[in-house]
Amino acid sequence: MSDEESVSFFGWESVYDHHKHLRNKQEPEGHLEYTMYHGTHKRNARNIVLSGFKRSSGGLLGAGVYVSRNVRKAMCYPQQTRKEEKVVFKLRVKVGKVKRIDCDDHPLQKSWHENGYDTAWVPRKSKISAIKSGREEDCVWDPKNIQIVEVSYCEDARLKEELIRLIEARDGGSRCNSAQENICRACRKRMDCFHHTLRCWSCGKLICPFLGKHKCRRVFDDHE
């Protein structure tokens, strides 16, 4: 096959675990970004996408934005809320300098930021009695270090579609306003390496190898 030739596809679907997901007991490294999740009430979802996260005034780990690498834990929030009222966002989080908080009455449990840390991390199966599930938890000080990637859970189909459009519009604006975002036009992911894009030979949609799924909208004729 020559350099000018390309392979044509009708479509594909891939299932994978992103390499930046943290394992249950893996300690986050400060210079990296990680996939995490945040659960909220659906009435707050639009404002979060439009205006960003707001730092809470308190909580188990003090002030900050509470997130988790465990999507099931994120789905528990807000507590005492019906699941059809919940929205879970998938996030990209810059953790910065991380402090491990793994027991009750830890001396830095609520003062980690004042002591030079960007994120507090409760590991899985810690000795903190307030976390009954044993699942890990993170608290990020600066909301600017958290970017919404997609909607992981939302039973309200109309709201989910609206949130997706808002996220896509926001990302599009970022591409126009800042070349540093380096977002692929096809898959809308930030490019760690160049994404070679081309048009689907059948439906004409812009595609790239990092798309998790592509399904041609056009009905194919086997005799074309």
PDB file of C-alpha atoms in Angstrom:
ATOM      1  CA  MET A   1       0.000   0.000   0.000  1.00  0.00           C
ATOM      2  CA  SER A   2       1.436   3.380  -0.999  1.00  0.00           C
ATOM      3  CA  ASP A   3       1.559   6.436   1.263  1.00  0.00           C
ATOM      4  CA  GLU A   4      -1.250   8.024  -0.773  1.00  0.00           C
ATOM      5  CA  GLU A   5      -3.643   5.107  -0.273  1.00  0.00           C
ATOM      6  CA  SER A   6      -5.946   4.841   2.732  1.00  0.00           C
ATOM      7  CA  VAL A   7      -8.231   2.233   4.258  1.00  0.00           C
ATOM      8  CA  SER A   8     -11.975   2.839   4.030  1.00  0.00           C
ATOM      9  CA  PHE A   9     -14.378   1.873   6.844  1.00  0.00           C
ATOM     10  CA  PHE A  10     -18.152   1.629   7.133  1.00  0.00           C
ATOM     11  CA  GLY A  11     -17.850   2.146  10.893  1.00  0.00           C
ATOM     12  CA  TRP A  12     -16.580   0.678  14.137  1.00  0.00           C
ATOM     13  CA  GLU A  13     -17.069   0.554  17.887  1.00  0.00           C
ATOM     14  CA  SER A  14     -14.320   0.093  20.445  1.00  0.00           C
ATOM     15  CA  VAL A  15     -14.553  -0.719  24.157  1.00  0.00           C
ATOM     16  CA  TYR A  16     -11.536   0.196  26.270  1.00  0.00           C
ATOM     17  CA  ASP A  17     -10.413   1.465  29.638  1.00  0.00           C
ATOM     18  CA  HIS A  18      -8.615   4.784  29.212  1.00  0.00           C
ATOM     19  CA  HIS A  19      -4.959   4.501  30.208  1.00  0.00           C
ATOM     20  CA  LYS A  20      -5.266   7.450  32.554  1.00  0.00           C
ATOM     21  CA  HIS A  21      -7.809   5.766  34.800  1.00  0.00           C
ATOM     22  CA  LEU A  22      -6.278   5.170  38.205  1.00  0.00           C
ATOM     23  CA  ARG A  23      -6.387   1.705  39.691  1.00  0.00           C
ATOM     24  CA  ASN A  24      -8.043   1.368  43.105  1.00  0.00           C
ATOM     25  CA  LYS A  25      -4.850   1.577  45.163  1.00  0.00           C
ATOM     26  CA  GLN A  26      -2.739   3.595  42.726  1.00  0.00           C
ATOM     27  CA  GLU A  27      -1.522   6.895  44.116  1.00  0.00           C
ATOM     28  CA  PRO A  28      -1.977   9.813  41.680  1.00  0.00           C
ATOM     29  CA  GLU A  29       1.177  11.507  40.404  1.00  0.00           C
ATOM     30  CA  GLY A  30       1.091  15.278  40.573  1.00  0.00           C
ATOM     31  CA  HIS A  31       2.285  16.063  37.045  1.00  0.00           C
ATOM     32  CA  LEU A  32      -0.415  13.981  35.341  1.00  0.00           C
ATOM     33  CA  GLU A  33      -4.098  14.339  34.491  1.00  0.00           C
ATOM     34  CA  TYR A  34      -6.575  11.624  35.412  1.00  0.00           C
ATOM     35  CA  THR A  35     -10.091  10.534  34.549  1.00  0.00           C
ATOM     36  CA  MET A  36     -12.497  11.038  37.458  1.00  0.00           C
ATOM     37  CA  TYR A  37     -16.220  11.580  38.010  1.00  0.00           C
ATOM     38  CA  HIS A  38     -18.564  13.978  39.793  1.00  0.00           C
ATOM     39  CA  GLY A  39     -22.209  13.389  40.694  1.00  0.00           C
ATOM     40  CA  THR A  40     -24.665  16.272  40.983  1.00  0.00           C
ATOM     41  CA  HIS A  41     -28.402  17.020  40.917  1.00  0.00           C
ATOM     42  CA  LYS A  42     -29.742  17.517  37.414  1.00  0.00           C
ATOM     43  CA  ARG A  43     -30.914  21.031  38.270  1.00  0.00           C
ATOM     44  CA  ASN A  44     -27.257  22.046  38.783  1.00  0.00           C
ATOM     45  CA  ALA A  45     -25.840  20.314  35.702  1.00  0.00           C
ATOM     46  CA  ARG A  46     -26.308  23.109  33.128  1.00  0.00           C
ATOM     47  CA  ASN A  47     -24.749  25.738  35.359  1.00  0.00           C
ATOM     48  CA  ILE A  48     -21.734  23.515  36.071  1.00  0.00           C
ATOM     49  CA  VAL A  49     -21.077  23.078  32.350  1.00  0.00           C
ATOM     50  CA  LEU A  50     -21.566  26.790  31.636  1.00  0.00           C
ATOM     51  CA  SER A  51     -19.823  28.303  34.658  1.00  0.00           C
ATOM     52  CA  GLY A  52     -17.556  25.556  35.966  1.00  0.00           C
ATOM     53  CA  PHE A  53     -17.387  23.923  39.370  1.00  0.00           C
ATOM     54  CA  LYS A  54     -17.649  25.903  42.599  1.00  0.00           C
ATOM     55  CA  ARG A  55     -15.556  25.046  45.625  1.00  0.00           C
ATOM     56  CA  SER A  56     -17.648  23.719  48.515  1.00  0.00           C
ATOM     57  CA  SER A  57     -17.333  25.483  51.857  1.00  0.00           C
ATOM     58  CA  GLY A  58     -16.685  22.248  53.747  1.00  0.00           C
ATOM     59  CA  GLY A  59     -16.993  18.503  53.903  1.00  0.00           C
ATOM     60  CA  LEU A  60     -15.016  15.450  54.971  1.00  0.00           C
ATOM     61  CA  LEU A  61     -11.816  16.913  53.506  1.00  0.00           C
ATOM     62  CA  GLY A  62     -12.704  20.560  53.969  1.00  0.00           C
ATOM     63  CA  ALA A  63     -13.265  23.047  51.166  1.00  0.00           C
ATOM     64  CA  GLY A  64     -12.846  21.983  47.544  1.00  0.00           C
ATOM     65  CA  VAL A  65     -14.500  20.143  44.668  1.00  0.00           C
ATOM     66  CA  TYR A  66     -15.249  16.505  45.516  1.00  0.00           C
ATOM     67  CA  VAL A  67     -14.604  13.937  42.782  1.00  0.00           C
ATOM     68  CA  SER A  68     -13.894  10.217  42.575  1.00  0.00           C
ATOM     69  CA  ARG A  69     -12.123   7.855  40.200  1.00  0.00           C
ATOM     70  CA  ASN A  70     -14.963   5.415  40.951  1.00  0.00           C
ATOM     71  CA  VAL A  71     -18.015   6.149  38.799  1.00  0.00           C
ATOM     72  CA  ARG A  72     -20.267   4.094  41.117  1.00  0.00           C
ATOM     73  CA  LYS A  73     -19.261   6.270  44.049  1.00  0.00           C
ATOM     74  CA  ALA A  74     -20.012   9.412  42.027  1.00  0.00           C
ATOM     75  CA  MET A  75     -23.462   7.986  41.267  1.00  0.00           C
ATOM     76  CA  CYS A  76     -24.203   7.963  45.013  1.00  0.00           C
ATOM     77  CA  TYR A  77     -24.316  11.767  44.997  1.00  0.00           C
ATOM     78  CA  PRO A  78     -26.215  13.828  45.821  1.00  0.00           C
ATOM     79  CA  GLN A  79     -27.261  11.585  48.666  1.00  0.00           C
ATOM     80  CA  GLN A  80     -30.952  10.977  49.350  1.00  0.00           C
ATOM     81  CA  THR A  81     -31.730  11.806  45.712  1.00  0.00           C
ATOM     82  CA  ARG A  82     -33.567   9.564  43.252  1.00  0.00           C
ATOM     83  CA  LYS A  83     -31.326   8.207  40.509  1.00  0.00           C
ATOM     84  CA  GLU A  84     -33.448   9.803  37.769  1.00  0.00           C
ATOM     85  CA  GLU A  85     -32.603  13.190  39.311  1.00  0.00           C
ATOM     86  CA  LYS A  86     -28.841  12.598  39.162  1.00  0.00           C
ATOM     87  CA  VAL A  87     -26.215  13.503  36.580  1.00  0.00           C
ATOM     88  CA  VAL A  88     -22.655  12.158  36.574  1.00  0.00           C
ATOM     89  CA  PHE A  89     -19.934  13.971  34.653  1.00  0.00           C
ATOM     90  CA  LYS A  90     -16.756  12.329  33.414  1.00  0.00           C
ATOM     91  CA  LEU A  91     -13.817  14.632  34.121  1.00  0.00           C
ATOM     92  CA  ARG A  92     -10.206  15.289  33.289  1.00  0.00           C
ATOM     93  CA  VAL A  93      -8.465  16.307  36.528  1.00  0.00           C
ATOM     94  CA  LYS A  94      -5.038  17.866  37.075  1.00  0.00           C
ATOM     95  CA  VAL A  95      -4.309  16.671  40.593  1.00  0.00           C
ATOM     96  CA  GLY A  96      -1.139  18.675  41.245  1.00  0.00           C
ATOM     97  CA  LYS A  97       0.513  17.980  44.607  1.00  0.00           C
ATOM     98  CA  VAL A  98      -1.479  15.272  46.389  1.00  0.00           C
ATOM     99  CA  LYS A  99      -1.861  14.605  50.125  1.00  0.00           C
ATOM    100  CA  ARG A 100      -2.945  11.123  51.217  1.00  0.00           C
ATOM    101  CA  ILE A 101      -5.552  11.213  54.001  1.00  0.00           C
ATOM    102  CA  ASP A 102      -6.098   7.664  55.268  1.00  0.00           C
ATOM    103  CA  CYS A 103      -7.345   7.805  58.873  1.00  0.00           C
ATOM    104  CA  ASP A 104      -9.782   9.642  61.096  1.00  0.00           C
ATOM    105  CA  ASP A 105      -8.522  12.859  62.682  1.00  0.00           C
ATOM    106  CA  HIS A 106      -5.604  13.144  60.264  1.00  0.00           C
ATOM    107  CA  PRO A 107      -3.690  16.347  61.159  1.00  0.00           C
ATOM    108  CA  LEU A 108      -4.093  17.686  57.596  1.00  0.00           C
ATOM    109  CA  GLN A 109      -7.579  16.310  56.931  1.00  0.00           C
ATOM    110  CA  LYS A 110      -9.035  19.779  56.384  1.00  0.00           C
ATOM    111  CA  SER A 111      -5.907  21.919  56.171  1.00  0.00           C
ATOM    112  CA  TRP A 112      -4.037  20.160  53.333  1.00  0.00           C
ATOM    113  CA  HIS A 113      -4.333  23.144  51.007  1.00  0.00           C
ATOM    114  CA  GLU A 114      -2.924  25.553  53.581  1.00  0.00           C
ATOM    115  CA  ASN A 115       0.044  23.199  53.791  1.00  0.00           C
ATOM    116  CA  GLY A 116       0.851  23.370  50.081  1.00  0.00           C
ATOM    117  CA  TYR A 117      -1.259  20.587  48.545  1.00  0.00           C
ATOM    118  CA  ASP A 118      -3.581  20.854  45.534  1.00  0.00           C
ATOM    119  CA  THR A 119      -5.608  17.676  46.117  1.00  0.00           C
ATOM    120  CA  ALA A 120      -6.510  15.495  49.091  1.00  0.00           C
ATOM    121  CA  TRP A 121      -6.874  11.789  48.373  1.00  0.00           C
ATOM    122  CA  VAL A 122      -8.614   9.158  50.490  1.00  0.00           C
ATOM    123  CA  PRO A 123      -7.407   5.753  49.258  1.00  0.00           C
ATOM    124  CA  ARG A 124      -9.649   2.719  48.909  1.00  0.00           C
ATOM    125  CA  LYS A 125     -10.358   0.847  52.159  1.00  0.00           C
ATOM    126  CA  SER A 126      -8.895   3.612  54.314  1.00  0.00           C
ATOM    127  CA  LYS A 127      -9.487   3.849  58.050  1.00  0.00           C
ATOM    128  CA  ILE A 128     -11.831   6.811  57.691  1.00  0.00           C
ATOM    129  CA  SER A 129     -15.069   5.723  59.314  1.00  0.00           C
ATOM    130  CA  ALA A 130     -17.273   8.242  57.465  1.00  0.00           C
ATOM    131  CA  ILE A 131     -16.733   6.455  54.123  1.00  0.00           C
ATOM    132  CA  LYS A 132     -18.858   3.354  54.671  1.00  0.00           C
ATOM    133  CA  SER A 133     -18.390   2.025  51.132  1.00  0.00           C
ATOM    134  CA  GLY A 134     -14.598   1.895  51.403  1.00  0.00           C
ATOM    135  CA  ARG A 135     -14.305   3.578  47.998  1.00  0.00           C
ATOM    136  CA  GLU A 136     -11.689   6.217  47.367  1.00  0.00           C
ATOM    137  CA  GLU A 137     -12.411   9.939  47.286  1.00  0.00           C
ATOM    138  CA  ASP A 138     -10.593  13.057  46.096  1.00  0.00           C
ATOM    139  CA  CYS A 139     -10.998  16.728  46.898  1.00  0.00           C
ATOM    140  CA  VAL A 140      -9.509  19.232  44.434  1.00  0.00           C
ATOM    141  CA  TRP A 141      -8.844  22.767  45.622  1.00  0.00           C
ATOM    142  CA  ASP A 142      -8.893  24.713  42.333  1.00  0.00           C
ATOM    143  CA  PRO A 143     -11.982  24.200  40.119  1.00  0.00           C
ATOM    144  CA  LYS A 144      -9.890  25.323  37.122  1.00  0.00           C
ATOM    145  CA  ASN A 145      -8.001  22.034  37.368  1.00  0.00           C
ATOM    146  CA  ILE A 146     -11.183  20.130  36.486  1.00  0.00           C
ATOM    147  CA  GLN A 147     -12.556  19.857  32.953  1.00  0.00           C
ATOM    148  CA  ILE A 148     -15.800  18.114  31.999  1.00  0.00           C
ATOM    149  CA  VAL A 149     -15.223  15.566  29.240  1.00  0.00           C
ATOM    150  CA  GLU A 150     -18.662  14.005  28.810  1.00  0.00           C
ATOM    151  CA  VAL A 151     -21.904  12.962  30.507  1.00  0.00           C
ATOM    152  CA  SER A 152     -21.484   9.498  32.025  1.00  0.00           C
ATOM    153  CA  TYR A 153     -24.972   9.158  33.478  1.00  0.00           C
ATOM    154  CA  CYS A 154     -28.254  10.986  32.959  1.00  0.00           C
ATOM    155  CA  GLU A 155     -31.658   9.317  32.634  1.00  0.00           C
ATOM    156  CA  ASP A 156     -33.263  12.484  31.260  1.00  0.00           C
ATOM    157  CA  ALA A 157     -32.548  12.030  27.538  1.00  0.00           C
ATOM    158  CA  ARG A 158     -33.469  15.610  26.622  1.00  0.00           C
ATOM    159  CA  LEU A 159     -31.240  17.066  29.336  1.00  0.00           C
ATOM    160  CA  LYS A 160     -28.387  14.732  28.412  1.00  0.00           C
ATOM    161  CA  GLU A 161     -28.548  15.847  24.788  1.00  0.00           C
ATOM    162  CA  GLU A 162     -28.536  19.487  25.880  1.00  0.00           C
ATOM    163  CA  LEU A 163     -25.549  18.963  28.191  1.00  0.00           C
ATOM    164  CA  ILE A 164     -23.611  17.223  25.422  1.00  0.00           C
ATOM    165  CA  ARG A 165     -24.276  20.156  23.082  1.00  0.00           C
ATOM    166  CA  LEU A 166     -23.141  22.621  25.750  1.00  0.00           C
ATOM    167  CA  ILE A 167     -19.930  20.656  26.349  1.00  0.00           C
ATOM    168  CA  GLU A 168     -19.227  20.497  22.612  1.00  0.00           C
ATOM    169  CA  ALA A 169     -19.929  24.224  22.195  1.00  0.00           C
ATOM    170  CA  ARG A 170     -17.633  25.045  25.099  1.00  0.00           C
ATOM    171  CA  ASP A 171     -14.832  22.917  23.664  1.00  0.00           C
ATOM    172  CA  GLY A 172     -15.308  24.500  20.257  1.00  0.00           C
ATOM    173  CA  GLY A 173     -14.935  27.946  21.790  1.00  0.00           C
ATOM    174  CA  SER A 174     -11.783  26.843  23.578  1.00  0.00           C
ATOM    175  CA  ARG A 175     -10.284  25.708  20.285  1.00  0.00           C
ATOM    176  CA  CYS A 176     -10.971  29.100  18.766  1.00  0.00           C
ATOM    177  CA  ASN A 177      -9.668  31.054  21.740  1.00  0.00           C
ATOM    178  CA  SER A 178      -6.634  28.993  22.707  1.00  0.00           C
ATOM    179  CA  ALA A 179      -4.360  26.973  20.460  1.00  0.00           C
ATOM    180  CA  GLN A 180      -2.925  25.329  23.565  1.00  0.00           C
ATOM    181  CA  GLU A 181      -6.081  23.248  24.009  1.00  0.00           C
ATOM    182  CA  ASN A 182      -5.045  21.225  20.908  1.00  0.00           C
ATOM    183  CA  ILE A 183      -8.414  19.496  20.531  1.00  0.00           C
ATOM    184  CA  CYS A 184      -9.017  17.052  17.676  1.00  0.00           C
ATOM    185  CA  ARG A 185     -11.851  18.240  15.421  1.00  0.00           C
ATOM    186  CA  ALA A 186     -13.105  14.694  14.900  1.00  0.00           C
ATOM    187  CA  CYS A 187     -13.046  12.964  18.305  1.00  0.00           C
ATOM    188  CA  ARG A 188     -12.964  16.177  20.403  1.00  0.00           C
ATOM    189  CA  LYS A 189     -10.229  14.740  22.609  1.00  0.00           C
ATOM    190  CA  ARG A 190      -7.097  16.672  23.471  1.00  0.00           C
ATOM    191  CA  MET A 191      -4.256  15.411  21.305  1.00  0.00           C
ATOM    192  CA  ASP A 192      -1.159  14.030  23.021  1.00  0.00           C
ATOM    193  CA  CYS A 193      -0.006  13.132  19.506  1.00  0.00           C
ATOM    194  CA  PHE A 194      -1.238  14.135  16.057  1.00  0.00           C
ATOM    195  CA  HIS A 195      -4.620  12.659  15.040  1.00  0.00           C
ATOM    196  CA  HIS A 196      -4.719  11.892  11.322  1.00  0.00           C
ATOM    197  CA  THR A 197      -8.274  12.776  10.250  1.00  0.00           C
ATOM    198  CA  LEU A 198     -10.144  11.994   7.051  1.00  0.00           C
ATOM    199  CA  ARG A 199     -13.678  11.929   5.687  1.00  0.00           C
ATOM    200  CA  CYS A 200     -15.673   8.702   5.870  1.00  0.00           C
ATOM    201  CA  TRP A 201     -15.900   7.591   2.236  1.00  0.00           C
ATOM    202  CA  SER A 202     -19.588   6.745   2.637  1.00  0.00           C
ATOM    203  CA  CYS A 203     -21.272   9.294   4.921  1.00  0.00           C
ATOM    204  CA  GLY A 204     -18.654  12.047   4.693  1.00  0.00           C
ATOM    205  CA  LYS A 205     -18.279  12.578   8.452  1.00  0.00           C
ATOM    206  CA  LEU A 206     -14.853  13.659   9.709  1.00  0.00           C
ATOM    207  CA  ILE A 207     -13.292  10.696  11.534  1.00  0.00           C
ATOM    208  CA  CYS A 208     -10.038   9.782  13.255  1.00  0.00           C
ATOM    209  CA  PRO A 209      -8.582   6.550  14.708  1.00  0.00           C
ATOM    210  CA  PHE A 210      -9.295   7.697  18.279  1.00  0.00           C
ATOM    211  CA  LEU A 211     -13.071   7.828  17.854  1.00  0.00           C
ATOM    212  CA  GLY A 212     -14.606   5.256  20.178  1.00  0.00           C
ATOM    213  CA  LYS A 213     -17.473   4.700  17.741  1.00  0.00           C
ATOM    214  CA  HIS A 214     -18.408   5.648  14.191  1.00  0.00           C
ATOM    215  CA  LYS A 215     -21.654   4.565  12.557  1.00  0.00           C
ATOM    216  CA  CYS A 216     -22.514   5.749   9.080  1.00  0.00           C
ATOM    217  CA  ARG A 217     -25.909   7.402   8.888  1.00  0.00           C
ATOM    218  CA  ARG A 218     -26.342   6.528   5.247  1.00  0.00           C
ATOM    219  CA  VAL A 219     -28.063   3.288   4.288  1.00  0.00           C
ATOM    220  CA  PHE A 220     -25.653   1.226   2.224  1.00  0.00           C
ATOM    221  CA  ASP A 221     -26.403  -0.515  -1.025  1.00  0.00           C
ATOM    222  CA  ASP A 222     -24.359  -3.676  -1.409  1.00  0.00           C
ATOM    223  CA  HIS A 223     -24.335  -3.158  -5.159  1.00  0.00           C
ATOM    224  CA  GLU A 224     -22.955   0.398  -5.059  1.00  0.00           C
TER     225      GLU A 224
END
